Coordinates of C-alpha atoms in Angstrom, one line a residue:
X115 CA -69.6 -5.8 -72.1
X116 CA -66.3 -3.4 -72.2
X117 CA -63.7 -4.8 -75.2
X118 CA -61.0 -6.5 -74.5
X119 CA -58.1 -4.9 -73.7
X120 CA -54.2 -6.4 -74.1
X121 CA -51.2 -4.5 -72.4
X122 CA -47.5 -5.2 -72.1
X123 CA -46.5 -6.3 -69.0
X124 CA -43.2 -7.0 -67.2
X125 CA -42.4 -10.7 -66.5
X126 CA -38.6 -10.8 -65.3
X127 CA -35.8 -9.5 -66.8
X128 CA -35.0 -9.8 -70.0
X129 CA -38.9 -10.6 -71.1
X130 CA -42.0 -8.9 -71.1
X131 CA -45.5 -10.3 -72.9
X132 CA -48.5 -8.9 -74.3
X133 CA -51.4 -10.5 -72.0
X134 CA -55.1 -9.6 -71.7
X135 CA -55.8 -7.4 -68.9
X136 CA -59.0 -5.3 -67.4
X137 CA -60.6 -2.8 -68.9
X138 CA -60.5 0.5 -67.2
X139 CA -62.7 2.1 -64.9
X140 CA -62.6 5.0 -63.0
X141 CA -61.1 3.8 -59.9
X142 CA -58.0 2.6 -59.1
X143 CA -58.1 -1.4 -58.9
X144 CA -54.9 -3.6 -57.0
X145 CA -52.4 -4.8 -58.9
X146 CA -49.2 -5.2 -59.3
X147 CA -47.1 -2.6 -57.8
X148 CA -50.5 -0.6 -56.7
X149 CA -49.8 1.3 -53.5
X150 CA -52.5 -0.4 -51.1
X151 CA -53.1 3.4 -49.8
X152 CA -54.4 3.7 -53.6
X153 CA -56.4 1.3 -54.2
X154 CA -60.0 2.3 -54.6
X155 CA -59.1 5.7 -55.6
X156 CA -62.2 6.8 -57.5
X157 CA -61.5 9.1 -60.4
X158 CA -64.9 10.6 -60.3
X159 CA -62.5 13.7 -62.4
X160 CA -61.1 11.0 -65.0
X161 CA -61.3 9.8 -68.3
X162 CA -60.6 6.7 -70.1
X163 CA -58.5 6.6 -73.8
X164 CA -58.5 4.6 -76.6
X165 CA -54.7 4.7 -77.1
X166 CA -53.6 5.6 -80.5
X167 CA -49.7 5.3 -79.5
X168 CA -47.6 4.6 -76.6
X169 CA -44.0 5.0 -76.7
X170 CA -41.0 2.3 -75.2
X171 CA -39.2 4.7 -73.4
X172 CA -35.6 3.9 -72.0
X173 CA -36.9 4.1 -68.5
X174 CA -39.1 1.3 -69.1
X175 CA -35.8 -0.5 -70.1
X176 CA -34.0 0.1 -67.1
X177 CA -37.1 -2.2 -65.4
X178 CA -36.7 -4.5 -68.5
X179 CA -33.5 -5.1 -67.8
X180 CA -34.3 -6.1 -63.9
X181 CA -32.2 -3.2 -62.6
X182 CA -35.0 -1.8 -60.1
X183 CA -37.4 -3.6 -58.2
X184 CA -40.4 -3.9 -60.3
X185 CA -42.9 -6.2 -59.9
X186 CA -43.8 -9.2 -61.9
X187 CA -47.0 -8.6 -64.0
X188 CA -46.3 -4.6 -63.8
X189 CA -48.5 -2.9 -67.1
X190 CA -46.0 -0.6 -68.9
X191 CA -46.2 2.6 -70.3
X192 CA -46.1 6.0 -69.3
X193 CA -45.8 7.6 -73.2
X194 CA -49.9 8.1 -74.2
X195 CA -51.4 9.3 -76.8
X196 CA -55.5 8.5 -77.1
X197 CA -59.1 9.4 -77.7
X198 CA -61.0 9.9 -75.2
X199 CA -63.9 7.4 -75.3
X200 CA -65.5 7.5 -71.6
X201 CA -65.3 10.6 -69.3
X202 CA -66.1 10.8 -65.0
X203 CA -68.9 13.0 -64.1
X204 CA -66.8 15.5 -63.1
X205 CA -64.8 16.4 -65.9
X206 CA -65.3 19.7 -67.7
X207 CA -63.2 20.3 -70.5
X208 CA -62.5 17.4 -72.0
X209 CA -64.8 15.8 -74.2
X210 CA -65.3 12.5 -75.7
X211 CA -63.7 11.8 -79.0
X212 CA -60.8 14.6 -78.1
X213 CA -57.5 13.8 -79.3
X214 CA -54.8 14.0 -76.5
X215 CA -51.5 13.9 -75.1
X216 CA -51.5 12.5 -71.4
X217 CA -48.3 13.6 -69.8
X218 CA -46.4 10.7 -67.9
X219 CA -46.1 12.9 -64.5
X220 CA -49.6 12.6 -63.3
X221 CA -50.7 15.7 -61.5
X222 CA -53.6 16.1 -59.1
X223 CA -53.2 19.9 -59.8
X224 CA -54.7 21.0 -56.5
X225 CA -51.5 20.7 -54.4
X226 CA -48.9 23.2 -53.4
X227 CA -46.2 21.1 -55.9
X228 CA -48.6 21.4 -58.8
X229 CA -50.0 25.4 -58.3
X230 CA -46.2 25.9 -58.5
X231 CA -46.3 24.1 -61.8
X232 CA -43.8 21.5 -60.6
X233 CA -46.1 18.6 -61.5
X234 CA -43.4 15.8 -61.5
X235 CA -43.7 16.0 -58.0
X236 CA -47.6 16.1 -56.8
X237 CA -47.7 15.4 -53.6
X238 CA -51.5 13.4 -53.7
X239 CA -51.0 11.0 -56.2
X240 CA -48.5 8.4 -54.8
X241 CA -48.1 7.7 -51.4
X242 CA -44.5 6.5 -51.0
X243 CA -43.1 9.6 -52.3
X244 CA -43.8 13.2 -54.1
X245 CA -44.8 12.4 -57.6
X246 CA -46.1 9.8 -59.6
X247 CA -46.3 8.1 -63.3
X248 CA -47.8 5.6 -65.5
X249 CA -46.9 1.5 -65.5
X250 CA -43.6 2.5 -63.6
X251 CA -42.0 1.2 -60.4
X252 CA -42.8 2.6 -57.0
X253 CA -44.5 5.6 -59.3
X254 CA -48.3 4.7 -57.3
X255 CA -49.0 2.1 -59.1
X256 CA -51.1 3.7 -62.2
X257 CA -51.8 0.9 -64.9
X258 CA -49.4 1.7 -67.7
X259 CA -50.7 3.0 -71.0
X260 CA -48.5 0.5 -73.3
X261 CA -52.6 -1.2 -74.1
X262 CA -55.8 -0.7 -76.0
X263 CA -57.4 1.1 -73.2
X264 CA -55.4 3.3 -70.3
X265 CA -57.2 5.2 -67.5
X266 CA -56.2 9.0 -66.7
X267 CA -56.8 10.8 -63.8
X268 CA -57.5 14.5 -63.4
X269 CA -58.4 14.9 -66.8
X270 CA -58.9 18.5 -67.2
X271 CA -55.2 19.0 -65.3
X272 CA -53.3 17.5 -67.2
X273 CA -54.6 16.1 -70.3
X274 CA -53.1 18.3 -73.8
X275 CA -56.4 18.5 -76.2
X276 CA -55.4 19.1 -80.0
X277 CA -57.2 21.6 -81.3
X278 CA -57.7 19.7 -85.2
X279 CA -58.7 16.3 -84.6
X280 CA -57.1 15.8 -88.5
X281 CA -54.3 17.2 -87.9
X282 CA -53.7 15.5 -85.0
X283 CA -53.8 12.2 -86.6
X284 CA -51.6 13.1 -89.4
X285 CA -49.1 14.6 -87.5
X286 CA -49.6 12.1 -84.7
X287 CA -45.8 10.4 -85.1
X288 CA -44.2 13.8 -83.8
X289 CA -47.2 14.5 -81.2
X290 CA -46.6 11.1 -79.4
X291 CA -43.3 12.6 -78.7
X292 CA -45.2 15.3 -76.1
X293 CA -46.0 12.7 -73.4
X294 CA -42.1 12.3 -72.4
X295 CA -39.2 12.8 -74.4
X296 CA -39.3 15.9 -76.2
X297 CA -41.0 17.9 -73.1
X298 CA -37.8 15.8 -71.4
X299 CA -34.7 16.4 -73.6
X300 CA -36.2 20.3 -73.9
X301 CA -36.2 20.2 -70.4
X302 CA -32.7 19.4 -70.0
X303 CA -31.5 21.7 -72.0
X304 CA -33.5 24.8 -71.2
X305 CA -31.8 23.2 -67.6
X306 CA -28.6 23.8 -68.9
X307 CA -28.8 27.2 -69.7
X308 CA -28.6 26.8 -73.3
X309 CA -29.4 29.4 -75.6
X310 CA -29.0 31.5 -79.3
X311 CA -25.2 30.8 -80.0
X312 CA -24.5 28.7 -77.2
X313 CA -22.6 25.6 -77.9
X314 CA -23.8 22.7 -76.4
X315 CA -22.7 18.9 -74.8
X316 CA -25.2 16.1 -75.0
X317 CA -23.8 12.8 -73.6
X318 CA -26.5 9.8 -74.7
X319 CA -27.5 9.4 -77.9
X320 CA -30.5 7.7 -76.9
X321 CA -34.0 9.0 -77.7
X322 CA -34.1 11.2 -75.2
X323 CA -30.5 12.8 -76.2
X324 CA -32.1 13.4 -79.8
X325 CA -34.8 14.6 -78.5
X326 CA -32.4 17.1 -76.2
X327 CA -29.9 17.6 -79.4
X328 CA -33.3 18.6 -81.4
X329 CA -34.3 20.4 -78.5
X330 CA -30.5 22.6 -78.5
X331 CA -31.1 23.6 -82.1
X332 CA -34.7 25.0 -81.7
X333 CA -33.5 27.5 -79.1
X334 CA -30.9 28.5 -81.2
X335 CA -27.6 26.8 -79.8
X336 CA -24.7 27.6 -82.4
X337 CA -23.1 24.2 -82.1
X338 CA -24.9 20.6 -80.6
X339 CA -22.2 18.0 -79.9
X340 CA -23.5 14.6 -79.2
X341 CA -21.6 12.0 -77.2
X342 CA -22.4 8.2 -77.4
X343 CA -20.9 4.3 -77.5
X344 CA -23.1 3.4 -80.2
X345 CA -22.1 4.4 -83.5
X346 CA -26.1 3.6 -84.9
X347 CA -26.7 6.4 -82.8
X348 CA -24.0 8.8 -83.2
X349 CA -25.1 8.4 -87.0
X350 CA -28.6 8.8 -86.2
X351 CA -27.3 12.4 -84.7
X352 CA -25.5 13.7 -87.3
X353 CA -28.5 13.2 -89.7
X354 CA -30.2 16.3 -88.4
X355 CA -26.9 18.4 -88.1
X356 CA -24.9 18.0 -84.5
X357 CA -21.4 16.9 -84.2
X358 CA -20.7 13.8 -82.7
X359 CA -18.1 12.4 -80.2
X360 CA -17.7 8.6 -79.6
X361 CA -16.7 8.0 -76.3
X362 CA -15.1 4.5 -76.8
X363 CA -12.3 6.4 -78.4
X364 CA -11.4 7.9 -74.4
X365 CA -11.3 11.5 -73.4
X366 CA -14.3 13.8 -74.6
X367 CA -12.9 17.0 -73.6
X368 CA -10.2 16.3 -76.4
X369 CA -12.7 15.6 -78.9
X370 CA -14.7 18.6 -78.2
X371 CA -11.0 20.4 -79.1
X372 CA -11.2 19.3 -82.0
X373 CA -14.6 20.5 -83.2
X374 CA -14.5 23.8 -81.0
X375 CA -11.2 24.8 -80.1
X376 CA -11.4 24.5 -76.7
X377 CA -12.0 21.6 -74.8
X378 CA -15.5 23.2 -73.1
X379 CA -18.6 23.9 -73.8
X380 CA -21.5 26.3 -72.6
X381 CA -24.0 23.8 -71.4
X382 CA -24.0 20.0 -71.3
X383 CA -27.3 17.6 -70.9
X384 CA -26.8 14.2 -68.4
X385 CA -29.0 12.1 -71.8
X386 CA -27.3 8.8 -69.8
X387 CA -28.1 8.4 -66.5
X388 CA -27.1 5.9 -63.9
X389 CA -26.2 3.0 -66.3
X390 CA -23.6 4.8 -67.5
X391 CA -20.0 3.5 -69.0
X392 CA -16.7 4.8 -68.3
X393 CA -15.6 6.2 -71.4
X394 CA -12.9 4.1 -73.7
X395 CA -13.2 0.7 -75.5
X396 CA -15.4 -2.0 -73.7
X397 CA -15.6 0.4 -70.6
X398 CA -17.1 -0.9 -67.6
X399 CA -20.3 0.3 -66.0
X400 CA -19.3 3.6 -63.6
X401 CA -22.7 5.6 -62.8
X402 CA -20.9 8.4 -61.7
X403 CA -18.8 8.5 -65.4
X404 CA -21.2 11.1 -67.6
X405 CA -21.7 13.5 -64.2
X406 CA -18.1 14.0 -63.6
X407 CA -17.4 14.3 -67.2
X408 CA -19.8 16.9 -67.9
X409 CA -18.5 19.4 -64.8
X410 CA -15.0 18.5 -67.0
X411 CA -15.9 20.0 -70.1
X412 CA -18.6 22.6 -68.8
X413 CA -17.1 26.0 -68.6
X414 CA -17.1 27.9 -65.0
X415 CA -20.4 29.3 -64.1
X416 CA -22.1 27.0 -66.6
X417 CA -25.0 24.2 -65.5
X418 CA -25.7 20.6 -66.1
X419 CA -29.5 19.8 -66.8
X420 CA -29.8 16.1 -66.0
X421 CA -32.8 14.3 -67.4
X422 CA -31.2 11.1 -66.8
X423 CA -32.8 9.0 -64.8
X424 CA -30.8 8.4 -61.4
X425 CA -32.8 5.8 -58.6
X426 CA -32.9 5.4 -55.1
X427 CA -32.0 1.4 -55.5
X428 CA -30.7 -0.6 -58.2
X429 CA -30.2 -4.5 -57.6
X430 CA -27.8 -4.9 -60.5
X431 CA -25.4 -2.0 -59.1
X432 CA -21.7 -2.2 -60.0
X433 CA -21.1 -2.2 -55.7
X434 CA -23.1 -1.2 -52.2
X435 CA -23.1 2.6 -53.5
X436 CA -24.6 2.0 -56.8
X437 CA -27.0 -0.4 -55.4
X438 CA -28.1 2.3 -52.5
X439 CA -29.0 5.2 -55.6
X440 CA -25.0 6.6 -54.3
X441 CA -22.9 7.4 -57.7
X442 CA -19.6 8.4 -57.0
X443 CA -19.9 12.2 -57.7
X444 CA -17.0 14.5 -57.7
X445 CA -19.1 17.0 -56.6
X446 CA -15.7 19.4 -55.6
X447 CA -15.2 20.0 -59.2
X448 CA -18.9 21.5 -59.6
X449 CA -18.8 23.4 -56.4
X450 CA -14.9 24.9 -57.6
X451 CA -16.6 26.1 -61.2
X452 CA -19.9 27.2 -59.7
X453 CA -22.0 24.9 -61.8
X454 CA -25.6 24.6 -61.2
X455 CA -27.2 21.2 -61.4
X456 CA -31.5 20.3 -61.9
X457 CA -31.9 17.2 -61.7
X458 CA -35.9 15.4 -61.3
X459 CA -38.8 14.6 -63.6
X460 CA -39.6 17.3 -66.2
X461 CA -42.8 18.9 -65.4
X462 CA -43.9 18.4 -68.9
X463 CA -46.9 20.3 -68.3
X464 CA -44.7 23.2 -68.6
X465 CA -43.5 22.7 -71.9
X466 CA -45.6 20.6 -74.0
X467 CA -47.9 23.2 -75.7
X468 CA -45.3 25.0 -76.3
X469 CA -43.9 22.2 -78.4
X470 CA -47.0 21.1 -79.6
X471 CA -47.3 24.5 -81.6
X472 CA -43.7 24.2 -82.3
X473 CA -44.7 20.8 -84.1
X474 CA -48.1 21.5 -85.7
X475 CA -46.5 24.4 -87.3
X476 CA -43.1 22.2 -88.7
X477 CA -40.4 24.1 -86.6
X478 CA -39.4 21.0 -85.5
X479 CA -39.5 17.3 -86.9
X480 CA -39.1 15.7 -83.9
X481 CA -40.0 12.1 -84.9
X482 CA -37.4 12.3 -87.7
X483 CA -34.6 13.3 -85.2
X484 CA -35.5 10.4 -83.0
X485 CA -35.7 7.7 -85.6
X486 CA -39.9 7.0 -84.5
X487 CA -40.4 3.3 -85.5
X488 CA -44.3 2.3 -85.4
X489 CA -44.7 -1.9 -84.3
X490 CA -47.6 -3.4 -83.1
X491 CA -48.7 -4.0 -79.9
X492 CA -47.9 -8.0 -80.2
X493 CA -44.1 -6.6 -81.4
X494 CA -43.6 -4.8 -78.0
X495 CA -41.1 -8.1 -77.1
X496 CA -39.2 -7.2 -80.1
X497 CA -39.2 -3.9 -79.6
X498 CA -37.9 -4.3 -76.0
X499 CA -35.1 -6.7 -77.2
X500 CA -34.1 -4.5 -80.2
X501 CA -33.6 -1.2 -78.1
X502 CA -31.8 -3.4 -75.5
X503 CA -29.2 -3.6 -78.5
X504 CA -29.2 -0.6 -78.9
X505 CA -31.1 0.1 -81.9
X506 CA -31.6 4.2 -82.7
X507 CA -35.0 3.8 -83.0
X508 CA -37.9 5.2 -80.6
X509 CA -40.2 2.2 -81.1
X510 CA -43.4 3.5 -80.6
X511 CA -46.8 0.8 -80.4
X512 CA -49.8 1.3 -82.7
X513 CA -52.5 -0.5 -80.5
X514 CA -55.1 0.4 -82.8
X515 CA -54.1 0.9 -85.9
X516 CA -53.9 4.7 -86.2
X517 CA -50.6 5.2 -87.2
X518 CA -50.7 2.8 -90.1
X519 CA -50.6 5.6 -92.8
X520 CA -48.7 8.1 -90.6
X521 CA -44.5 8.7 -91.4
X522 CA -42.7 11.3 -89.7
X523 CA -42.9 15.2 -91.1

């Protein structure tokens, strides 16, 4: 008999539970929010984890909070880190009782997307749309890894194997940080052109704006500004060394001034996304609000990386254009200063051995900057509710015990 196996799944917004589920096998079951063109999919080249952590990740709040159309009963979870305890026949590489990071894009690694290392958008893994994830909304339909046991495909694609099975356990706090967020916020910024002596704009103080602000600093930036409502936050940032502007008190470009003077920077990071707030004192919801700001205070010939998640449909949106994925976007003022815009999944794959050397040899103590709080699995609901509040802690679950003895480094 396969053990149990308890995931967190969505219920309706405002509550998820912790609820015993199937364990995995190596092909794709129906479920809910499972493309029907994917069910059956036999993962003949996958590999099933123990999962040692799994992150709550922001995205998975923007379902939380009912603003997309995820189904009732969806398994969350697209922030892995396991042990692999059960590999397909036709993986090669990986072996049982390896210690890895599963990226949240999943990647068949055959297509014309992936050989052009753009894995956020495979092209065989979801059939709605180019690219796929993990316990997330019209993403294929892949069972989420916030559970005792998670399924990956393509194993030998995509999966990161540490090389010390030691050292990845006592440095696991940082490495759960290489499914999503780190890979992300590095993203963003290496979007924005950001550099040695660059000074840099970072509007969300969330854990992916850390993570982004963290991300500034290792590549040498000479100044990291941090914007945010939530003063937690904007503390939580100016623990590891940026400047911080609170956008409740109005204007940023004024604030910036103040700390630079001159109301610009080099580069600026979209950290927000569309549940953005107009900027002042009990601002209303504007998606448009951190885009327009950014082409504000981003110098002429400068770029926006934008890691922010933006969706096709939101059923909460502020009006029909919100609700329809259409932000207001003054889109003239980026086109008159020649700003370049990337927007999309990061391809983590790119990044995140990179970064994974960048943490195993303490250049970077990325669980720190993100304030990583371990809970257990049956403390996911608290978890969700907390970081609804806006808590500046990256909650991340401990299905298994393995992070018990772990703190950051």
């Amino acid at each position: 008999m396969p053990p149990a196996n308890r995931a967190v799944a969505y219920l309706k917004p405002g509550a998820v539970e912790v609820r015993t589920i199937d364990y995995p096998t190596l092909e794709l079951q129906d479920g809910p929010g499972v493309a029907p063109d994917n069910v059956g999919r036999k993962r003949r080249h996958g590999v099933i984890l123990k999962v040692l952590a799994s992150n709550i990740c922001g995205s998975d709040q923007h379902m939380v909070r009912g603003r997309t159309t995820a189904p009732e009963g969806l398994v969350l979870g697209h922030e892995i880190t396991g042990e692999v305890v059960e590999r397909g026949p036709d993986v090669e590489t990986i072996d049982v009782g390896d210690i890895v990071s599963v990226p949240f894009n999943i990647a068949c690694g055959r297509c014309r997307n992936c050989k052009e290392r753009k894995t956020g958008i495979c092209l065989n893994v979801n059939p709605a749309r180019p690219g796929a994830a993990y316990g997330y909304v019209d993403m294929g339909g892949w069972v989420g890894g916030q559970a005792e046991y998670v399924m990956v495909p393509y194993a030998d694609f995509n999966l990161l194997r540490f090389p010390d099975r030691d050292q990845a356990r006592e440095k696991l706090l940082d490495l759960t940080m290489l499914s999503d967020i780190f890979p992300t916020g590095f993203h963003g910024v290496v979007s924005s052109g950001a550099g040695v002596g660059s000074t840099v704009y970072v509007a969300g103080a969330g854990p992916v704006g850390l993570a982004a602000a963290a991300s500034a600093q290792l590549l040498g930036a000479a100044v990291v500004i941090v914007g945010d409502l939530n003063a937690e936050r904007l503390a939580q940032a100016r623990s590891f060394g940026c400047a911080t502007v609170d956008v409740s008190r109005g204007g940023v470009d004024e604030q910036i001034a103040e700390i630079l003077g001159e109301p610009e920077v080099d580069a600026a990071v979209d950290a927000v996304g569309f549940e953005a707030r107009a900027h002042g004192p009990d601002a209303p919801e504007a998606p448009a609000t951190v885009l327009n700001s950014l082409m504000g205070i981003t110098r002429a010939g400068g770029a926006l990386g934008i890691p922010g998640l933006y969706v096709t449909d939101d059923p909460g949106g502020v009006d029909e254009d919100a609700k329809s994925g259409t932000p207001k976007v003054r889109l003239g003022l980026g086109w008159a200063k020649s700003h370049r815009f990337t927007t999309g999944q990061c391809p983590v794959m790119t990044y995140h051995r990179s970064l994974m050397m960048a943490i195993l040899h303490e250049r970077v103590h990325i669980a720190k900057a993100v304030g990583a709080t371990v809970i257990g699995l049956d403390e996911a609901p608290r978890g969700y509710a907390e970081f609804d509040q806006g808590a500046s802690r990256k909650y991340v679950l401990n299905p298994h015990g393995a992070l018990d003895r772990v703190r950051p480094v």
